[in-house]
Coordinates of C-alpha atoms in Angstrom, one line a residue:
X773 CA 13.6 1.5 -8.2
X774 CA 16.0 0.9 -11.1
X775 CA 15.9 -3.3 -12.0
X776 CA 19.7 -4.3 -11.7
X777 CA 21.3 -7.0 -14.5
X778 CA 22.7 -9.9 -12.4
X779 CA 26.1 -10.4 -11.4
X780 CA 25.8 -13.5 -9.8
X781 CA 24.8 -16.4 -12.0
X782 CA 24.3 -17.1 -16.1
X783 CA 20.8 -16.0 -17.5
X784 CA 19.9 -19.5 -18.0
X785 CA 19.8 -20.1 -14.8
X786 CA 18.1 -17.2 -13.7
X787 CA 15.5 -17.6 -16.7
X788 CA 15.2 -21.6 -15.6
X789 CA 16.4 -21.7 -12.0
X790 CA 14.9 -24.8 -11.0
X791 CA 15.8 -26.9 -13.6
X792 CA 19.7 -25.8 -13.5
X793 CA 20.0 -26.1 -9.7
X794 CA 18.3 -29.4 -9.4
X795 CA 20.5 -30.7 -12.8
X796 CA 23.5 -29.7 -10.5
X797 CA 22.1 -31.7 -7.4
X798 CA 20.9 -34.6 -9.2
X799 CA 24.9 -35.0 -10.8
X800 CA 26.2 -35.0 -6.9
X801 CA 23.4 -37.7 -6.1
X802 CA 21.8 -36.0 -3.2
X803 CA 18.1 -36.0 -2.1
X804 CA 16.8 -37.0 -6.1
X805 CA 13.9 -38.2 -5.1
X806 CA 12.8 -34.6 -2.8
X807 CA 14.7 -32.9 -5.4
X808 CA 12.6 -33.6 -8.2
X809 CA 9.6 -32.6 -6.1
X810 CA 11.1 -29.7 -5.0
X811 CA 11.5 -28.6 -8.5
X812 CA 8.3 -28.9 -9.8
X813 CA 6.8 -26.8 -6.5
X814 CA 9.1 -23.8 -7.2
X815 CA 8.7 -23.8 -11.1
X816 CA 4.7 -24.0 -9.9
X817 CA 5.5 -21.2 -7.6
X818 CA 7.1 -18.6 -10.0
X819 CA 4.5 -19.0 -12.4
X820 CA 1.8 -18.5 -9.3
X821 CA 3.8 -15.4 -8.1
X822 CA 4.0 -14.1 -12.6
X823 CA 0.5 -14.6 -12.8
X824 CA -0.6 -12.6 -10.1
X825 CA 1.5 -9.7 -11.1
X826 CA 0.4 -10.2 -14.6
X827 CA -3.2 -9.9 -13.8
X828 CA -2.5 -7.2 -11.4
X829 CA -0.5 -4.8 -14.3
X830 CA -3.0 -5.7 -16.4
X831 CA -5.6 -3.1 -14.7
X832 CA -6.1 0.6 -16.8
X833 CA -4.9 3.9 -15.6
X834 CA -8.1 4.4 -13.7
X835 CA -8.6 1.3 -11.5
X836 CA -4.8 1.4 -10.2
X837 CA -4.1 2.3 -6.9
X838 CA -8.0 2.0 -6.4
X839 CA -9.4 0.7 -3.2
X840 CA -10.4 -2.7 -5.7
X841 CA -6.6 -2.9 -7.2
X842 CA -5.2 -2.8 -3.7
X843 CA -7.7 -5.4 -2.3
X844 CA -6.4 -7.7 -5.4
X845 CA -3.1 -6.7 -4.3
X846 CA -3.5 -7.7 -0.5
X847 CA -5.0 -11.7 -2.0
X848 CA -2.0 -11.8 -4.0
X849 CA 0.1 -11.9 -1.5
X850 CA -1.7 -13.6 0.7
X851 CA -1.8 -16.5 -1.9
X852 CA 1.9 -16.6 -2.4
X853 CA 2.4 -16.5 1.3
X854 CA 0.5 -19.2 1.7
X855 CA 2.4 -21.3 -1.1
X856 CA 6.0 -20.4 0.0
X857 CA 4.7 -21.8 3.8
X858 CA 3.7 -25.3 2.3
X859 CA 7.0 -25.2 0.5
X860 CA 8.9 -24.6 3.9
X861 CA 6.5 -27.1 5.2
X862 CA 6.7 -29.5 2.8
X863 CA 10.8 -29.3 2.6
X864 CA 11.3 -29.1 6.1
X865 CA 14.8 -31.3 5.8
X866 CA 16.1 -28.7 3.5
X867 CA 14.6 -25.3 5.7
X868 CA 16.6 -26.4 8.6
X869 CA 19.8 -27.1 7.3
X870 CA 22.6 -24.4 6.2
X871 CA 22.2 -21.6 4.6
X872 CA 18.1 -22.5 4.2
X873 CA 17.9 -21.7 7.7
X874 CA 19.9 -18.4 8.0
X875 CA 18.1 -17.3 4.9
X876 CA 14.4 -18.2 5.8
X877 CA 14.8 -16.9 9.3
X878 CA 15.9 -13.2 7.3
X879 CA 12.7 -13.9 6.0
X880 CA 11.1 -13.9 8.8
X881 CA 12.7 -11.1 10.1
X882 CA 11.7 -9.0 7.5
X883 CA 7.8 -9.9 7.6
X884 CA 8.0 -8.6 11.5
X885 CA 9.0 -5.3 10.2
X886 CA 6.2 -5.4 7.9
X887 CA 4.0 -5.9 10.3
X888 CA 4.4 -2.3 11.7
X889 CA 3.4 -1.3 8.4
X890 CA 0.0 -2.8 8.6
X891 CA -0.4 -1.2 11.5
X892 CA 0.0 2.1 10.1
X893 CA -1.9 1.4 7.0
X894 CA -4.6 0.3 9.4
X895 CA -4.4 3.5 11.1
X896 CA -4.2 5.4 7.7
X897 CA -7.2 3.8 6.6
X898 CA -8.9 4.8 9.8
X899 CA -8.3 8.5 8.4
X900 CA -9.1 8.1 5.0
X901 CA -12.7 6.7 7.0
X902 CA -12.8 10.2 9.1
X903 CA -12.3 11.9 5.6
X904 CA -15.8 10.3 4.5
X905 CA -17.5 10.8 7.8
X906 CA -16.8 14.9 6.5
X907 CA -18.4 13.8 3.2
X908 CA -21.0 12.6 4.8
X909 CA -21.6 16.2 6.5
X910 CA -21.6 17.9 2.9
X911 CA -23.8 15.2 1.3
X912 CA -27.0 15.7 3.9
X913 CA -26.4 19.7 4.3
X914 CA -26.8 20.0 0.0
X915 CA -28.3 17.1 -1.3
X916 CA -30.7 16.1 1.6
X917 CA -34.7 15.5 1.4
X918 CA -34.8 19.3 2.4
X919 CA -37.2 20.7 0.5
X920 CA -34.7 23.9 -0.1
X921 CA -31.2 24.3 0.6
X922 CA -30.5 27.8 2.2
X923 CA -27.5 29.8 3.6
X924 CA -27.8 27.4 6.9
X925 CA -26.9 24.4 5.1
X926 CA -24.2 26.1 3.3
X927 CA -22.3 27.0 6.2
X928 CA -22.5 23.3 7.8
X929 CA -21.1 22.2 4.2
X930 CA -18.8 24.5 4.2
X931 CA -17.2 24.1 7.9
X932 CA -17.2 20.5 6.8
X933 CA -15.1 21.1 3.6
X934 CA -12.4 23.2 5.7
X935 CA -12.1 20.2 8.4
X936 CA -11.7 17.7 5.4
X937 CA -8.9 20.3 3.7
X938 CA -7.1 20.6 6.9
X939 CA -7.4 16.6 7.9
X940 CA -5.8 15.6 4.8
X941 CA -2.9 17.7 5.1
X942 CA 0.3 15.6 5.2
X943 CA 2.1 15.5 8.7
X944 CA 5.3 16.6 7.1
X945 CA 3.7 19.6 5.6
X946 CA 1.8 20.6 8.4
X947 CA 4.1 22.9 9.8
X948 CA 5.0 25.0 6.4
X949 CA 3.2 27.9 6.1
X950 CA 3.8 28.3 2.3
X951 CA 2.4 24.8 1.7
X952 CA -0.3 25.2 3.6
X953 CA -1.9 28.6 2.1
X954 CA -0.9 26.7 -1.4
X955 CA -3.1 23.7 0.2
X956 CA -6.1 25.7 0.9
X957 CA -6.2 27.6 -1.9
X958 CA -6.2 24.3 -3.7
X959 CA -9.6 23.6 -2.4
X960 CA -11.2 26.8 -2.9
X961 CA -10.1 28.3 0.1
X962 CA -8.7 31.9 0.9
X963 CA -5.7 32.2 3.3
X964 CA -6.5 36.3 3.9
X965 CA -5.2 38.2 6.6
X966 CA -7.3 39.7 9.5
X967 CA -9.7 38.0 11.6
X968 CA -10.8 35.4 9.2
X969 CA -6.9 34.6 9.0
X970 CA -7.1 33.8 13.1
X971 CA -10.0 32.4 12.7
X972 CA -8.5 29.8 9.7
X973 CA -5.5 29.2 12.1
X974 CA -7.4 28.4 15.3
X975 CA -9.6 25.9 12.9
X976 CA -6.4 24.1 11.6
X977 CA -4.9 23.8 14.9
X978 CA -8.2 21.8 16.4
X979 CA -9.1 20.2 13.5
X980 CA -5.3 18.9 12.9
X981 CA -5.4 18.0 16.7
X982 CA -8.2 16.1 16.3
X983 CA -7.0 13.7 13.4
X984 CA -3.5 13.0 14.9
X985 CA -5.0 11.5 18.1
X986 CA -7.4 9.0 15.9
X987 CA -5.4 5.7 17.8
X988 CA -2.0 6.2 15.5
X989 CA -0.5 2.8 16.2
X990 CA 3.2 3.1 15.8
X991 CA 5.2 6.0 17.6
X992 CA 5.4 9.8 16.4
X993 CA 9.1 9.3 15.0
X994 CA 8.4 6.1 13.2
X995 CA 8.6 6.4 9.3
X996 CA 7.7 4.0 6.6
X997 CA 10.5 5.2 4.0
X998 CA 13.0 4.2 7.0
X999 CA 10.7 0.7 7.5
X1000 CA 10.8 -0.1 3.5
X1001 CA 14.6 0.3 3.5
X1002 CA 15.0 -1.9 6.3
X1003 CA 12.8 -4.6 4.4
X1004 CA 15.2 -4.6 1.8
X1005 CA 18.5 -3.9 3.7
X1006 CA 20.9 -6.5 2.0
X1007 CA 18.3 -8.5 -0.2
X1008 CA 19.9 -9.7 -3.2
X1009 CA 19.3 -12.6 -6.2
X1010 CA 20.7 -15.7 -4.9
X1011 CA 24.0 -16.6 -6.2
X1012 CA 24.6 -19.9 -8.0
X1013 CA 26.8 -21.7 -5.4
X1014 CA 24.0 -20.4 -2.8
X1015 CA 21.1 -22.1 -5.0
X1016 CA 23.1 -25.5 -4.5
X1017 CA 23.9 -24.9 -1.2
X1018 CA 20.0 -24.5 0.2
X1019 CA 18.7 -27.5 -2.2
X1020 CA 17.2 -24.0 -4.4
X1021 CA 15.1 -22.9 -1.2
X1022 CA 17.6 -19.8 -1.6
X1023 CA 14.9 -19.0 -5.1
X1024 CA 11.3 -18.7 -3.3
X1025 CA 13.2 -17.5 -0.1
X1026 CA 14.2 -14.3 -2.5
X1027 CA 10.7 -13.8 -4.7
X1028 CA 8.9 -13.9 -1.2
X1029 CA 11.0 -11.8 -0.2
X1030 CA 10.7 -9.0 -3.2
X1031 CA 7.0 -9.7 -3.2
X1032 CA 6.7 -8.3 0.6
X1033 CA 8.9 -5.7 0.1
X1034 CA 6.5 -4.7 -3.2
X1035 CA 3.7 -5.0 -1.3
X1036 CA 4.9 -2.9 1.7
X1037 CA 6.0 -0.1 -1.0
X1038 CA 2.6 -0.2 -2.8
X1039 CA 0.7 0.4 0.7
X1040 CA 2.9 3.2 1.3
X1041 CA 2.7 4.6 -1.6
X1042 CA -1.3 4.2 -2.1
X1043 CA -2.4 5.1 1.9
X1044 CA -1.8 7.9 4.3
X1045 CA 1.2 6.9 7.0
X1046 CA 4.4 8.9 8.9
X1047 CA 6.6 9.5 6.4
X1048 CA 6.2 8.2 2.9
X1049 CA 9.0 7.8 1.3
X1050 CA 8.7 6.0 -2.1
X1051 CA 12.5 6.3 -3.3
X1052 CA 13.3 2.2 -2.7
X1053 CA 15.9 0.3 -4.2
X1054 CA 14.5 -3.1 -5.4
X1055 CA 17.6 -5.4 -5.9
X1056 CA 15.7 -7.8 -8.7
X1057 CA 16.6 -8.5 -12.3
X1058 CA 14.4 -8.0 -15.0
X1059 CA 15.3 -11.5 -16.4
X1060 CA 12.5 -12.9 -13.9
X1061 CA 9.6 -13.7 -15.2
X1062 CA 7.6 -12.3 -12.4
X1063 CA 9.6 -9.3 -12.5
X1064 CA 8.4 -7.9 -15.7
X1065 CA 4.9 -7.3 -13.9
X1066 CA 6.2 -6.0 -10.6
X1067 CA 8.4 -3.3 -12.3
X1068 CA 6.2 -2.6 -14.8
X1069 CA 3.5 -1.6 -11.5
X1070 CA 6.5 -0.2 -9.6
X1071 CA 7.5 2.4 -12.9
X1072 CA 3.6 3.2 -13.6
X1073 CA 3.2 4.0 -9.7
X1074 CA 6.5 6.1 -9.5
X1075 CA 4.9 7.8 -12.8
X1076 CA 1.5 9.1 -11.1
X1077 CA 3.7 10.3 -8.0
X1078 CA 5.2 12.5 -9.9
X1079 CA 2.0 14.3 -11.7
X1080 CA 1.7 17.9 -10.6
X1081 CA -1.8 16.9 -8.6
X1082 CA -0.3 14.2 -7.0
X1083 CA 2.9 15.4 -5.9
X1084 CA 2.0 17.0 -2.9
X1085 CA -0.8 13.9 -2.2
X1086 CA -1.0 12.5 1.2
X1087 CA -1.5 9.3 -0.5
X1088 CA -1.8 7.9 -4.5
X1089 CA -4.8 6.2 -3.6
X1090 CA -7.6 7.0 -6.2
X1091 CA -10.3 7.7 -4.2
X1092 CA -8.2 10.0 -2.3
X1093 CA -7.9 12.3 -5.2
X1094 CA -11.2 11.6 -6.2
X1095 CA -12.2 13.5 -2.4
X1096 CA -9.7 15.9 -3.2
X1097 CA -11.0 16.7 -6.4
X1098 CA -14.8 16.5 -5.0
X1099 CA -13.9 18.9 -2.1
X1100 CA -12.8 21.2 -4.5
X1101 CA -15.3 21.6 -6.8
X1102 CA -17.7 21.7 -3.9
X1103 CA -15.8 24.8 -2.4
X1104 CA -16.1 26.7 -5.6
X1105 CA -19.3 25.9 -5.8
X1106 CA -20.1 27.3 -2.1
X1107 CA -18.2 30.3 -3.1
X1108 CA -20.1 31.2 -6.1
X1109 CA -23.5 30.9 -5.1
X1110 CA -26.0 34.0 -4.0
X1111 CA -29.5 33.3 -2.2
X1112 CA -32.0 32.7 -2.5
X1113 CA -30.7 30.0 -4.9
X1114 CA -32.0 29.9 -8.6
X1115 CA -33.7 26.7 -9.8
X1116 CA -30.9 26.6 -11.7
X1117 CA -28.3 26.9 -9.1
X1118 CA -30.4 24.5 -6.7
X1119 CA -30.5 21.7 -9.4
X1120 CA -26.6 22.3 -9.8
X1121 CA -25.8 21.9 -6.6
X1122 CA -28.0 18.6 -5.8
X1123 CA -26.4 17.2 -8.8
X1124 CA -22.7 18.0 -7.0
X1125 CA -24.2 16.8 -4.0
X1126 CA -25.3 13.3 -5.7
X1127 CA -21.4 13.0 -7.0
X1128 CA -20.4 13.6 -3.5
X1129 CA -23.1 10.6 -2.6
X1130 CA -21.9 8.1 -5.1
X1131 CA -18.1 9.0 -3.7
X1132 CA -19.0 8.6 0.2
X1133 CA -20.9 5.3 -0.9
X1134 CA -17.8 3.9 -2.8
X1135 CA -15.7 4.9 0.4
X1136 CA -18.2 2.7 2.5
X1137 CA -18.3 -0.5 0.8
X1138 CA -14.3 -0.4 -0.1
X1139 CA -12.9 0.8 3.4
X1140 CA -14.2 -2.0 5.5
X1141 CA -12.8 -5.0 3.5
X1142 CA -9.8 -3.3 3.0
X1143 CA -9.4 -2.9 6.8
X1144 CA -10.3 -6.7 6.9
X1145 CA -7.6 -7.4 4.4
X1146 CA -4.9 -5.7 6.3
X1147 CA -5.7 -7.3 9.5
X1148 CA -5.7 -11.0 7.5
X1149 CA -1.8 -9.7 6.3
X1150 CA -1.2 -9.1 9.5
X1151 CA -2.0 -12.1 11.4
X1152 CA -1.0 -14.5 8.5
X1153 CA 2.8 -13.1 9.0
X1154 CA 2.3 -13.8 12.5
X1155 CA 0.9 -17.2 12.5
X1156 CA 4.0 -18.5 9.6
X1157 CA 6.5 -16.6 11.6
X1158 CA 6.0 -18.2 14.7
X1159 CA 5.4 -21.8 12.7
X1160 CA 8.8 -21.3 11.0
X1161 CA 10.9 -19.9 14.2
X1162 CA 8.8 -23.1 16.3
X1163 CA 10.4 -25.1 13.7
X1164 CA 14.0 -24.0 13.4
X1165 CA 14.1 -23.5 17.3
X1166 CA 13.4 -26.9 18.3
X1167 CA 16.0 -28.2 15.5
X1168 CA 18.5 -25.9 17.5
X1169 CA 17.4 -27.9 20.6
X1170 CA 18.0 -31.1 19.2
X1171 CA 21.5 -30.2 18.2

């Protein structure tokens, strides 16, 4: 997502937007009085929409992409959404005249195709939750009140281990072979030949079965790289005659727009859904002040994509490498033991186990209010979309 330098206007007035349209506007004598409101809302506004970002790039290397940071994430825009609607409330006069009107009902266009990207976020999420249930499975079988843990509970672990190694298989990977022995191995499993081979197979077709009919919400061929790119399909700075044209509406119509579009990415990027596809161009000029934060996120998110353990990820969420990581240490540690177990061995393994505890429990309390979150995104696009198109269509009436 390279930043682009602006073509269309001065820096000044991209570094003090509100202040150069309204100069412009107040020297042709038109709306003075809404215009000097106006100004101080969206100078409010872009330091609203900096100071999210800022406290949200402000996070170390550990707690991004975390189940927390994305929560944050999910309030800030749910904050700025609710400001830019009591703009468009608030300037109603200026929403429904030309271009305001073409460009906040693009807006609104765009938030619909968002909203089948909560949907499969919601339904990502609703994995990620099946991946803990597995968890679950290996936390009782080795680290339960069981006086001893024998070769019974190993096996139940273990079975456990292999569903959770073939459920987080990415869809686009699930039929390449080479990927797939590279997968298992990667979590302690063997791919051999023979009938533990068959055996592996029949396993990964059931268990793979299983997860793709969890209540997927959009259709087999959608893809959230093709839904990010239609997001941002012709979104651009607003020019300088444009910002005088929509009374500087054209300014928060664009940074709600790039926030959305962020947002969107960041999902993507951080949960399991058809497709990911992270290469997105984001058409916004460094010169922003709230675009400093957002590409610094965007470059440090890009950056942990690309790490050798995370390449291959079916999302960059932490705690999803965090099971990853669990699961294999966990394998390794089935593979290696002999019974009866040694005292030593048996206090290893409970300590594992109690890692494996303090994972599934971090899991519980972040999924839910996640879930929550998305579904609050979701019907607060719906509820200012239909306010906005209610508003512009009875304007069309009345013409």
């Amino acid at each position: 997502m390279p930043a682009t330098d602006y073509q269309g206007s001065s820096p000044s007035s991209l570094s003090h937007f509100g202040r150069s349209f309204l100069n412009i506007h107040r020297d042709h004598q038109v709306h003075s009085m809404e215009g000097s409101s106006l100004e101080v809302e969206l100078e409010s506004f872009q330091q609203h929409v900096t100071d999210q970002f800022l406290e949200l790039s402000s996070v170390s290397h550990e707690e991004l992409v975390s189940l927390s940071w994305v929560g944050k994430l999910l309030d800030s825009f749910l904050c700025c959404q609710e400001e830019f609607r009591a703009i468009l409330h608030t300037h109603k006069v200026l929403v429904l005249r030309p271009p305001s009107d073409r460009m906040v009902s693009e807006y609104f266009e765009r938030s619909v195709k968002a909203l089948d990207v909560c949907n499969a976020i919601r339904d990502g999420i609703e994995q990620i939750r099946q991946w803990q249930k597995l968890l679950e499975i290996v936390r009782c079988a080795m680290g339960g009140n069981q006086r001893s843990i024998g070769e019974g509970q190993f096996r139940r672990a273990k079975k456990a281990l292999i569903d959770l190694a073939i459920g987080m298989l990415d869809d686009k990977d699930s039929s390449n072979a080479s990927i797939n022995a590279h997968r298992n191995r990667s979590f302690g499993r063997s791919t051999g030949g023979g009938r533990d081979h068959h055996h592996n197979n029949n396993l990964h077709n059931r268990s793979l079965g299983h997860f793709r009919s969890l209540s997927w919400s959009v259709s087999r061929t959608w893809s959230a790289a093709r839904q990010l790119q239609a997001i941002g399909n012709n979104m651009h700075p607003p020019k300088a005659n444009e910002l005088v044209a929509s009374g500087g509406l054209a300014m928060p119509v664009f940074i709600m727009n790039s926030v959305l579009l962020f947002v969107m990415w960041c999902l993507v990027a951080a949960i399991p859904c058809q497709d990911r596809g992270l290469q997105v161009h984001f058409n916004i000029p460094r010169n922003f002040l709230w675009a400093a934060p957002m590409l610094s996120l965007h470059d440090r998110i890009m950056e942990e994509s690309k790490k050798r353990d995370r390449k291959n990820a079916c999302g960059l969420l932490r705690e999803i490498h965090q099971i990853e990581k669990c699961a294999r240490v966990m394998n390794e540690l089935a593979d290696s033991v002999q019974f009866p177990l040694t005292e030593e061995k048996e206090a290893d393994v409970r300590h594992r186990a109690q890692e494996v505890a303090q994972l599934c429990d971090a899991l519980k309390d972040g999924l839910d209010p996640l879930e929550r979150q998305v579904r609050e995104v979701f019907h607060r696009i719906v509820r200012s979309r239909t306010e906005g198109l209610d508003s512009l269509g009875k304007q069309n009436l009345a013409d």
